Short mmCIF file of C-alpha atoms and ligand atoms in Angstrom, two decimals:
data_model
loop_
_atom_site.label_atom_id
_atom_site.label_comp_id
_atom_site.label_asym_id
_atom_site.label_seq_id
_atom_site.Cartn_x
_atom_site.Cartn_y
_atom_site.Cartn_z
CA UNK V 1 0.00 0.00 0.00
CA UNK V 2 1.46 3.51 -1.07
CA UNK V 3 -0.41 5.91 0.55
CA UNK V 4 0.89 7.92 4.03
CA UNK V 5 -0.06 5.95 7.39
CA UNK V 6 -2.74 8.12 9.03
CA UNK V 7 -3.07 5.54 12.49
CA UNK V 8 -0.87 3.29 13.75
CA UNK V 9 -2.47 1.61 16.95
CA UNK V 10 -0.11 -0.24 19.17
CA UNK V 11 -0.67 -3.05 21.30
CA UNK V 12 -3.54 -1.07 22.21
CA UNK V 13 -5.34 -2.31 25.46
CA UNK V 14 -8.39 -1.32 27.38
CA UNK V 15 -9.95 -3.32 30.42
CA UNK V 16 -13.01 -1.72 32.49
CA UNK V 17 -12.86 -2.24 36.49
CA UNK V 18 -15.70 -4.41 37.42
CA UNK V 19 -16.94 -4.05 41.20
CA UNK V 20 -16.48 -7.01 43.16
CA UNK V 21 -19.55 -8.20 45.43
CA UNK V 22 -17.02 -9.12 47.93
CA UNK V 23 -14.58 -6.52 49.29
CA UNK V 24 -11.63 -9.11 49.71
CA UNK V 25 -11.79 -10.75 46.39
CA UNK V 26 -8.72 -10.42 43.54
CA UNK V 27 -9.99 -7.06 41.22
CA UNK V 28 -11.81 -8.01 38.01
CA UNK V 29 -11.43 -6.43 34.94
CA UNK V 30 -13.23 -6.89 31.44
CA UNK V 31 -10.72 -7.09 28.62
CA UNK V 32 -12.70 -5.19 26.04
CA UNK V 33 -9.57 -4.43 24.21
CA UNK V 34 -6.89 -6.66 24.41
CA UNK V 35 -3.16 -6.53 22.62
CA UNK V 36 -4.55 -4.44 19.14
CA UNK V 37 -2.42 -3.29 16.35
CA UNK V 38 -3.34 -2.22 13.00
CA UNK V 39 -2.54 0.60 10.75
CA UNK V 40 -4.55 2.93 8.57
CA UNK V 41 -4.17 4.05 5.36
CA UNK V 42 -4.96 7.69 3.99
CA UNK V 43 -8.00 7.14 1.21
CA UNK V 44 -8.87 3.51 2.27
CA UNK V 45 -11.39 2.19 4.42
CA UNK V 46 -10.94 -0.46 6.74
CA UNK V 47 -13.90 -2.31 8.10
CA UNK V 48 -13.91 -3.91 11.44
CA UNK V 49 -16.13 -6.99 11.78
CA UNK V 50 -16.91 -9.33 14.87
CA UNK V 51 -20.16 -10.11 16.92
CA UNK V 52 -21.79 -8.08 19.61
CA UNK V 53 -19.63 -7.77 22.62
CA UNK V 54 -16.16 -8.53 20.40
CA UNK V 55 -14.97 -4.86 21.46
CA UNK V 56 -15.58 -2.63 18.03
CA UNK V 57 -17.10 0.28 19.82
CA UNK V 58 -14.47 0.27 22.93
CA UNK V 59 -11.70 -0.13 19.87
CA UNK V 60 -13.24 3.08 18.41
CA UNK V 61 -14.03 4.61 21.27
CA UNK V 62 -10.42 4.66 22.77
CA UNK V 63 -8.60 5.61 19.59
CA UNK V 64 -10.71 8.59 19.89
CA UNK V 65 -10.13 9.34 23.08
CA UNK V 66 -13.43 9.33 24.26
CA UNK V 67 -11.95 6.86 26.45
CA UNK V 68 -8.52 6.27 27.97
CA UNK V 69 -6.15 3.47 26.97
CA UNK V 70 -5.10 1.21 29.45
CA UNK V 71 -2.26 0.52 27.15
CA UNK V 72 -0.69 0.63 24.03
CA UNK V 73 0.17 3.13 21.75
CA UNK V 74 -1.88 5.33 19.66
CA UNK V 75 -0.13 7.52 16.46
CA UNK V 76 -1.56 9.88 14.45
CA UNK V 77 0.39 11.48 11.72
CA UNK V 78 3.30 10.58 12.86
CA UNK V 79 2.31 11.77 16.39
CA UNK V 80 1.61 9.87 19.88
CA UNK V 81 -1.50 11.30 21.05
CA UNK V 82 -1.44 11.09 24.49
CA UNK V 83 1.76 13.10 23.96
CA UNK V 84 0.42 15.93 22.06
CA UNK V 85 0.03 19.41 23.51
CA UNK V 86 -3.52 20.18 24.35
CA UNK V 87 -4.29 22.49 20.75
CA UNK V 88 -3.46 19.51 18.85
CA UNK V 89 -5.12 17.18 20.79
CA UNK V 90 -8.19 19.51 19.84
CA UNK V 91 -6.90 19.26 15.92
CA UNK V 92 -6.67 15.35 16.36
CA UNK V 93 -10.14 15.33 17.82
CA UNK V 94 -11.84 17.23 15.25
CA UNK V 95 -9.83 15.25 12.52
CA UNK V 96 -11.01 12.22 13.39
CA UNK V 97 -15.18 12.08 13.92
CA UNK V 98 -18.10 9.11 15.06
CA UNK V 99 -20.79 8.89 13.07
CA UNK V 100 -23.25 6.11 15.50
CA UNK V 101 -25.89 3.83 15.08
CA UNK V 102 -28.41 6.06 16.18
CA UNK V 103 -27.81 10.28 15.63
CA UNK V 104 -31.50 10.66 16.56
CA UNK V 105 -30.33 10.06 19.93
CA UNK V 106 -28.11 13.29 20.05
CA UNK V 107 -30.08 15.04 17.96
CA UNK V 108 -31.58 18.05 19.99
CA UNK V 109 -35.32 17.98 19.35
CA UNK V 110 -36.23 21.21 19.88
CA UNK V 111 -33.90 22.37 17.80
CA UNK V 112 -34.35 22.87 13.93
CA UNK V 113 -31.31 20.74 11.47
CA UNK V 114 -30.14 24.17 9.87
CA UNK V 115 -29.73 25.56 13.81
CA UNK V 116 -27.59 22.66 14.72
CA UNK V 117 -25.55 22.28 11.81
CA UNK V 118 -24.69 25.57 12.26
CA UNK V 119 -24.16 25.61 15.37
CA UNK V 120 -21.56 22.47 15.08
CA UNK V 121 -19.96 24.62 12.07
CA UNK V 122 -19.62 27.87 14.54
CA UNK V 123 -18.43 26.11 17.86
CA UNK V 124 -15.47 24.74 15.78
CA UNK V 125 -14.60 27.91 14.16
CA UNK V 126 -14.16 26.85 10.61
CA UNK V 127 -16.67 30.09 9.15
CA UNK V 128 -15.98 33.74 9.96
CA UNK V 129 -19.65 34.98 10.12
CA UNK V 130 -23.24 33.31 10.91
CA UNK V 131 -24.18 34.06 7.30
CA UNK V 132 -21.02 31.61 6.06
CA UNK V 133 -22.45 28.87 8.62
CA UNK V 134 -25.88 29.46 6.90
CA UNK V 135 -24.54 28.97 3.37
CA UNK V 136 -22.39 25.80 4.77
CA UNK V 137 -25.13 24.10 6.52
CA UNK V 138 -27.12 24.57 3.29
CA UNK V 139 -24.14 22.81 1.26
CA UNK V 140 -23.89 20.60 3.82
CA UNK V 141 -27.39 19.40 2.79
CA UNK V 142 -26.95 18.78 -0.26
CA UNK V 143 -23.71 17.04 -0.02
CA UNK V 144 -25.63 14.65 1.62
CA UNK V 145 -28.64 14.40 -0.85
CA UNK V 146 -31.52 16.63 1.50
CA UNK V 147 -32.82 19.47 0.16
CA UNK V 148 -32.71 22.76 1.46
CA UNK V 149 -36.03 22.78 3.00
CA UNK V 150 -34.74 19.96 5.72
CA UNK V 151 -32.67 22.98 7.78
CA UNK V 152 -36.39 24.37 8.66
CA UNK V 153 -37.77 20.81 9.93
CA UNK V 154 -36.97 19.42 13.74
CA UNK V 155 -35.15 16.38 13.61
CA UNK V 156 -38.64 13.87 14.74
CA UNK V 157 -40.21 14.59 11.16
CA UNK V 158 -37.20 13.02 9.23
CA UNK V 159 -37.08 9.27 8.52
CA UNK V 160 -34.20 6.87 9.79
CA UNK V 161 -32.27 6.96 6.59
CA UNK V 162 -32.94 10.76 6.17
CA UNK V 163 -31.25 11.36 9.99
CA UNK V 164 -28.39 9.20 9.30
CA UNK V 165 -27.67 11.98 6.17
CA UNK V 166 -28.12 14.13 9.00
CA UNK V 167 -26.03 12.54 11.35
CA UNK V 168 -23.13 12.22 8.41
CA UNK V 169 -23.53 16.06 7.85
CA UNK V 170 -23.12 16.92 11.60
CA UNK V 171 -19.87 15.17 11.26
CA UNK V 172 -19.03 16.66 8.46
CA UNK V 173 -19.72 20.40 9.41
CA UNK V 174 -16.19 19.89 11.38
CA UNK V 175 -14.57 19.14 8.10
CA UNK V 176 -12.88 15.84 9.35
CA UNK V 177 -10.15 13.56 7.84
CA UNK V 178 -10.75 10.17 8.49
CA UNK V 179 -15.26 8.98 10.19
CA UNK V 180 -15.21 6.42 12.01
CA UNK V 181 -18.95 4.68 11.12
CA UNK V 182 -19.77 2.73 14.41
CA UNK V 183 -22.62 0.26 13.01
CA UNK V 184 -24.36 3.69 11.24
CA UNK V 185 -26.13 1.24 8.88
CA UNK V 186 -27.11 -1.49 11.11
CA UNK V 187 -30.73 -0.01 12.23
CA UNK V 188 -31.92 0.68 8.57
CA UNK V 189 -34.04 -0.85 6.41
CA UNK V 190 -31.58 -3.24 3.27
CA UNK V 191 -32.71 -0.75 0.85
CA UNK V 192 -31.93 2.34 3.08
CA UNK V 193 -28.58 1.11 3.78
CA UNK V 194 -28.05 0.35 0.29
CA UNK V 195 -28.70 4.25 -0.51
CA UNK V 196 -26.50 5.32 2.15
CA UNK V 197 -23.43 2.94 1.80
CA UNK V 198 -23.59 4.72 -1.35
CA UNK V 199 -23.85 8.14 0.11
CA UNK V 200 -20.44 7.32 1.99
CA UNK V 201 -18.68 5.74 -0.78
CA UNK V 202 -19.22 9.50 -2.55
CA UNK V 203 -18.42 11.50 0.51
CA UNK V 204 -15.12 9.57 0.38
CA UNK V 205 -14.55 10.26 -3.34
CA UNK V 206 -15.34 13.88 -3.22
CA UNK V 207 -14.07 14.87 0.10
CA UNK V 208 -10.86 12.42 -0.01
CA UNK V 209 -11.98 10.91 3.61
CA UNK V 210 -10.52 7.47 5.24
CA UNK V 211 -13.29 5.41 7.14
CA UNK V 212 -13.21 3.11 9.49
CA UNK V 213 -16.57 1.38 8.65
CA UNK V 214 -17.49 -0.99 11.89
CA UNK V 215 -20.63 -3.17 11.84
CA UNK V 216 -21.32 -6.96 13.43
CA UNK V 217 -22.33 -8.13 9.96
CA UNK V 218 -19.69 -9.18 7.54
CA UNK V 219 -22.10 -8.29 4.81
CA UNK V 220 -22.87 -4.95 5.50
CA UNK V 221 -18.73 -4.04 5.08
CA UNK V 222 -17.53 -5.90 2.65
CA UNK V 223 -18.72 -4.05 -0.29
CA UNK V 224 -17.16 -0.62 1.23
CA UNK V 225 -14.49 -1.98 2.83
CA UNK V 226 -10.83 -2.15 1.38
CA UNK V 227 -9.21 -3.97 4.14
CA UNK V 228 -11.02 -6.01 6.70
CA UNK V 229 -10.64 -6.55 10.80
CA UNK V 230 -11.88 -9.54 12.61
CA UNK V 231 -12.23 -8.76 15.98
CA UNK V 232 -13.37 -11.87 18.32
CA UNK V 233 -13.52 -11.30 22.27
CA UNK V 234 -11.34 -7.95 22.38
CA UNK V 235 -8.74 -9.59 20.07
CA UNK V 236 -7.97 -9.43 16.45
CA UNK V 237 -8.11 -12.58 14.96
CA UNK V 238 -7.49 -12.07 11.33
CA UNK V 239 -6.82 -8.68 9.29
CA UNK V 240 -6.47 -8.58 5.47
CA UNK V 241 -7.72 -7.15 1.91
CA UNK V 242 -11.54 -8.01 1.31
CA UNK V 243 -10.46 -10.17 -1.56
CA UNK V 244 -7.90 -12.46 1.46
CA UNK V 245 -10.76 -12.13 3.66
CA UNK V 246 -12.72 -14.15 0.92
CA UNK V 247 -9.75 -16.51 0.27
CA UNK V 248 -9.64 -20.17 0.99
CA UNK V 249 -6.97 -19.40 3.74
CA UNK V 250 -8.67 -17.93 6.64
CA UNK V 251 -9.53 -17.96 10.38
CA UNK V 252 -12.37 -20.29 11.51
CA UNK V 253 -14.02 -17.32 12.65
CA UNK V 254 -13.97 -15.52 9.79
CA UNK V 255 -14.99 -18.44 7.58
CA UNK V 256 -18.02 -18.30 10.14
CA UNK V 257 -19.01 -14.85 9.21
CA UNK V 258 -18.39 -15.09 5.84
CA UNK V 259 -21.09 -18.05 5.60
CA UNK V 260 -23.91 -15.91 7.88
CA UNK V 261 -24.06 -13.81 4.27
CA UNK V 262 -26.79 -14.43 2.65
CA UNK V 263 -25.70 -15.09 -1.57
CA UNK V 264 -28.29 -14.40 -3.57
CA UNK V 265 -26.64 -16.22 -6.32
CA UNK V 266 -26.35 -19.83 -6.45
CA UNK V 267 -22.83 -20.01 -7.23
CA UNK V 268 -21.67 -19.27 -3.92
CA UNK V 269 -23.49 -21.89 -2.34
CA UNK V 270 -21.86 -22.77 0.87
CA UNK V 271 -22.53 -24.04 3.95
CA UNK V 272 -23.71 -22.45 6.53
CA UNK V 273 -21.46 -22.65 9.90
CA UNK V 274 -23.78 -21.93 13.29
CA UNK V 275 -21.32 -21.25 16.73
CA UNK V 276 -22.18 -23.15 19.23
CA UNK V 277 -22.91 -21.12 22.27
CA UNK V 278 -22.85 -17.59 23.55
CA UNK V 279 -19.45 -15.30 23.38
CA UNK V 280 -17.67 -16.48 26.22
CA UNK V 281 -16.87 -13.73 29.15
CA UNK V 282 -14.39 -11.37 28.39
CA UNK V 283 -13.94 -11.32 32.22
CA UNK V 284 -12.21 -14.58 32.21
CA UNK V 285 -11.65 -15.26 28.43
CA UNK V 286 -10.77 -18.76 27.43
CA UNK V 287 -7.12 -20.26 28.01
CA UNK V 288 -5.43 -21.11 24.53
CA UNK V 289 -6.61 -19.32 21.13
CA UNK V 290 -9.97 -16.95 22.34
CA UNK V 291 -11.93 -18.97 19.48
CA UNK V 292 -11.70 -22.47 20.90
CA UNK V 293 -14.31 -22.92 22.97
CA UNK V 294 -16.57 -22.08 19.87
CA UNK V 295 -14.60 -23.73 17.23
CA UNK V 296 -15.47 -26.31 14.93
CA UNK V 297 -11.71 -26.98 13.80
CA UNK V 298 -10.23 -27.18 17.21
CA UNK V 299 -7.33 -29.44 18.11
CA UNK V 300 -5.60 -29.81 21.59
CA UNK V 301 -2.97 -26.95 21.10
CA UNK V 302 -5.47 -24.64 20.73
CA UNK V 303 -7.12 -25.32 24.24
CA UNK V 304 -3.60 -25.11 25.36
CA UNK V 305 -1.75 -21.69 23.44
CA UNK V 306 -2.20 -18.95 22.35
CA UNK V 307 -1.32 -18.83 18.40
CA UNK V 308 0.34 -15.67 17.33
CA UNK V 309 -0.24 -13.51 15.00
CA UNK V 310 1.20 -14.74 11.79
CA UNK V 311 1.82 -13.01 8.29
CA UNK V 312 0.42 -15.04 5.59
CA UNK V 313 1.11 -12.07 2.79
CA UNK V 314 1.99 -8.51 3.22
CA UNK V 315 -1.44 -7.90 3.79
CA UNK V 316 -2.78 -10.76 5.28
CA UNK V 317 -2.08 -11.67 9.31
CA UNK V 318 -4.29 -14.55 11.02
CA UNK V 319 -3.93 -15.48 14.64
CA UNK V 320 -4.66 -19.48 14.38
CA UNK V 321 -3.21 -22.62 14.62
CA UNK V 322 -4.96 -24.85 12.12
CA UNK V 323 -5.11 -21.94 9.34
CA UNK V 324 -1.49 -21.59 9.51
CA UNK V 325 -1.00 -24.88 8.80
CA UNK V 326 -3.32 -25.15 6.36
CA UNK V 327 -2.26 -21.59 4.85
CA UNK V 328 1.20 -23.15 4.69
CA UNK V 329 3.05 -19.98 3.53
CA UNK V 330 3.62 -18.65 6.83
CA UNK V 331 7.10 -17.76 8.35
CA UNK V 332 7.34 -17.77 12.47
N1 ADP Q 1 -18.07 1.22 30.15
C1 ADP Q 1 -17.97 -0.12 30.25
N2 ADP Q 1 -17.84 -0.75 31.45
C2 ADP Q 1 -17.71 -2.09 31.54
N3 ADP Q 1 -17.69 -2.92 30.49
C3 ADP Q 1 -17.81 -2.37 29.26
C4 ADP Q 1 -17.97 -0.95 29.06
N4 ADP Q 1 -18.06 -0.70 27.73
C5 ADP Q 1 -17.97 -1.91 27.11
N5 ADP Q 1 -17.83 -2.90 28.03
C6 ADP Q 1 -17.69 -4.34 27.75
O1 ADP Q 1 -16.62 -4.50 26.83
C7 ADP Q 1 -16.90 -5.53 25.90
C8 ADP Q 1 -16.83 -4.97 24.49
O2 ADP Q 1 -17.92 -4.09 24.28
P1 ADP Q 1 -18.11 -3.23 22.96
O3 ADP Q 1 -16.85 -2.51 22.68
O4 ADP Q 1 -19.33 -2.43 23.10
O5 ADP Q 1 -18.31 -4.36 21.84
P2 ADP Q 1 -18.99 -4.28 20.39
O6 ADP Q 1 -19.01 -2.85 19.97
O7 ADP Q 1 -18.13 -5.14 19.54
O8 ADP Q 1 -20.36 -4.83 20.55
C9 ADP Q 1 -18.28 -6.06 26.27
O9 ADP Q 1 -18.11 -7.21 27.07
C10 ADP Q 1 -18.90 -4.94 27.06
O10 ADP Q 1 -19.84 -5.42 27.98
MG1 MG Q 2 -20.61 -1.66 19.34
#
């Protein structure tokens, strides 16, 4: 990959305290985050896949700094973060922005679109006068396919597609670098996230953006996605291009995932692969590789270590036992 590294996460950790019912006990911790590295790219965007609970959001979340690291190393532009003097801490943070699930939920309702787009575009000082802001929210708009009308309408009379455009504007009005999308098409309609996958994939064309595109269905990233994340129990478990990721050399897991899609063609029949069980608890996460406990290719060394994280291409890294044996091309 040619272009400049934007991120590079380090061994990144991040455990939350969990109260003991008994005063004397040892502490507990959950291990939402555990041992992450990745880098990203300027122009791509790298999707981050894994079930409910696997530790997206927290990932996000903490390479934001909406939350603090517990460990690890976090480098943007060439910069360690937590290093950084406080005005470009404020640069970083408006350079990187969430777009969630849900902006209806910090939406104000009594307030009209236009008034808080502009207000987003005055607070962070990128207009001179209120009359720029007005002209920006209104190009904001249409950026993001609304019409002009939609600044004069409170946010409860717009549909859940039409407030994620919203939501992506907000975001926008602070003229970011790189969105981090934290499942912002997983509560719409197929057809509505159709429309606005699309929406992003322009956005990143016109505006240059990099996106971090994080959902808990393998389907939903892999037609946006460049590179692709596995994340299983706080860990990564496999990272790679989207055409590796759909290889005949990957982790259990991911061939898992893979076979929850629904093809509509007949060609790709395959079979489908149901976990048993829940996720286990990240409290006290399995001994050996995270996966075993659920996995249906499981041999005694993986109840017993820990596989590292192995480079099956320049692009390609997989943290199993049986897939690097059966990848073959990997050097230890
Ligand atoms: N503030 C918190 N306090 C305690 N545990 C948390 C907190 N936030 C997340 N967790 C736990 O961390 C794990 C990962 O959660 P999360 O990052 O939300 O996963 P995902 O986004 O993949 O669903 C879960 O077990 C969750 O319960
Ligand atoms: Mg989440």
């Amino acid at each position: 990959m040619l272009s400049e590294k934007i991120l590079e996460v380090s061994n990144l950790e991040k455990r939350f305290h969990i109260k003991n019912s008994s005063l004397f006990g040892p502490k507990k911790y959950v291990h939402a985050v555990d041992d992450v590295s990745f880098d990203l790219y300027e122009g791509e965007t790298l999707g981050i896949v894994g079930e409910s609970g696997s530790g997206k959001s927290t990932l996000a979340r903490t390479v934001l700094n909406l939350t603090k690291p517990s460990g690890g190393k976090i480098i943007y532009r060439g910069k360690d973060i937590s290093k950084v003097s406080r005005r470009e801490q404020k640069e970083v943070s408006s350079s990187m922005q969430m777009i969630f699930q849900d902006p209806y939920a910090s939406l104000n309702p009594k307030l009209k679109i236009g008034s808080a787009l502009c207000e987003a575009i005055e607070v962070h000082g990128v207009v001179s006068s209120k009359k720029e802001a007005r002209e920006r929210t209104l190009a904001l708009l249409d950026l993001v396919g609304l019409q002009s009308e939609a600044a004069e309408r409170y946010p409860h009379e717009f549909s859940g597609g039409q407030r994620q455009r919203i939501g992506i504007a907000r975001a926008l009005a602070i003229q970011p670098q790189v969105l981090f999308c934290d499942e912002s098409v997983s509560a719409l309609d197929v057809s509505v996230q159709a429309q606005i996958l699309n929406l992003f994939n322009e956005l990143k064309e016109e505006l240059k953006l990099t996106y971090v595109f994080i959902a808990h269905d393998l389907a939903v990233v892999r037609y946006i996605s460049d590179r692709i994340l596995v994340m299983y129990l706080g860990k990564i478990m496999e990272i790679a291009t989207y055409s590796e990721i759909f290889s005949d050399k990957n982790h259990p897991y991911t061939e898992s995932l893979r076979s929850a899609i629904l093809e509509p063609t007949t060609e790709a029949k395959q079979e489908r692969i149901i976990l048993k069980g829940d996720l286990p608890s990240p409290i006290s996460p399995p001994a050996g590789c995270r996966f075993c406990t659920r996995c249906f290719k499981a041999e005694a060394i993986c109840f017993e270590e820990e596989p590292d994280f192995v480079q099956m291409s320049d692009t390609h890294a997989i943290r199993c036992h049986i897939a690097k044996v059966e990848g073959g091309s990997a050097d230890e």
